[in-house]
Amino acid sequence: AQSVSQHNHHVILSEAASLELGCNYSYGGTVNLFWYVQYPGQHLQLLLKYFSGDPLVKGIKGFEAEFIKSKFSFNLRKPSVQWSDTAEYFCAVLRNSGYALNFGKGTSLLVTP
Amino acid sequence: DADVTQTPRNRITKTGKRIMLECSQTKGHDRMYWYRQDPGLGLRLIYYSFDVKDINKGEISDGYSVSRQAQAKFSLSLESAIPNQTALYFCATGAPRAQFFGPGTRLTVL
């Protein structure tokens, strides 16, 4: 079973629309959480990460994510998307005893002018 | 990230051929990883190495082998390529909490 679930596989938004991409995981215990972005033709880049502390984390380019432990969720948000946000977004989870990241299947975001 | 390089960047090969993908890093990391990315499936771990003498299989290692020639180099081999190994392959270095990815190798097996 997929241990990291991204609910939206393809999202199309107009510029200035708000964005929320869902991510849920099924691991118990302590986890570290990540969102990566892959712009067309490029490698993965880290958007933001959560290790501990304030469950609302802010990343680069105006992105933020909220860790809700009770829901096993780490949703990515941006109040107003831009055309340049067109990319694929991956949620990833590192278990406390883990040796590597576990990635979700990704969400492809297309922002139209 | 320019500190992690992969060669070749693109490769087209035929079924049954042996092919090697190479990864080099200048970040001085002990840990290195190979992932494959398929549309709609995200990234899946093929092999990982904690140091030169410590190499481990990931979730989809069948059909692949690796070699850690030095701290800075980690190669992935397909002994006999098959079409369903057509994918984008990423090398990564560093601890999982701070991982750096290479630019990827797009492999097509005909």
XYZ file of C-alpha atoms in Angstrom, chain A residues 47-112:
66
model
C 10.404 23.698 -1.086
C 10.070 23.272 2.646
C 10.446 20.778 5.448
C 9.100 20.031 8.887
C 11.096 18.370 11.635
C 9.534 19.654 14.846
C 8.115 22.750 16.505
C 5.643 25.097 14.859
C 3.454 22.937 12.636
C 3.057 25.743 10.127
C 6.209 25.945 8.084
C 7.116 28.463 5.466
C 9.224 27.661 2.466
C 10.579 29.350 -0.585
C 8.542 31.248 -3.169
C 5.624 31.939 -0.847
C 4.754 28.310 -0.151
C 3.754 27.052 3.252
C 2.611 23.759 4.702
C 0.783 22.725 7.824
C 1.502 19.551 9.744
C -1.609 18.146 11.394
C -0.468 15.190 13.442
C -3.945 13.915 14.236
C -4.754 13.730 10.544
C -1.357 12.440 9.426
C -1.351 15.261 6.932
C 1.087 17.804 5.579
C -0.760 19.913 3.034
C 0.995 22.444 0.848
C -0.535 25.881 0.313
C 0.069 29.063 -1.565
C -2.354 32.008 -1.432
C -1.815 33.167 -5.001
C -0.138 31.045 -7.650
C 1.872 32.331 -10.561
C 2.449 30.900 -14.006
C 6.003 30.089 -12.908
C 4.636 27.692 -10.287
C 3.785 25.234 -13.038
C 5.656 22.127 -11.949
C 5.326 18.748 -10.334
C 5.128 18.672 -6.556
C 6.172 15.753 -4.406
C 5.448 15.116 -0.784
C 8.051 12.989 1.021
C 8.235 11.419 4.444
C 11.196 10.253 6.466
C 10.387 7.903 9.281
C 12.320 8.241 12.514
C 14.079 4.973 11.820
C 14.158 5.458 8.096
C 17.139 5.397 5.829
C 15.620 7.140 2.833
C 12.773 9.380 1.839
C 9.439 7.885 0.849
C 7.819 9.894 -1.890
C 4.232 10.334 -2.901
C 3.247 9.892 -6.532
C 3.355 13.588 -7.208
C 0.899 16.265 -8.258
C 1.249 17.983 -11.580
C 0.255 21.643 -11.338
C -0.504 23.731 -14.398
C -1.063 27.426 -13.871
C -2.712 29.183 -16.781
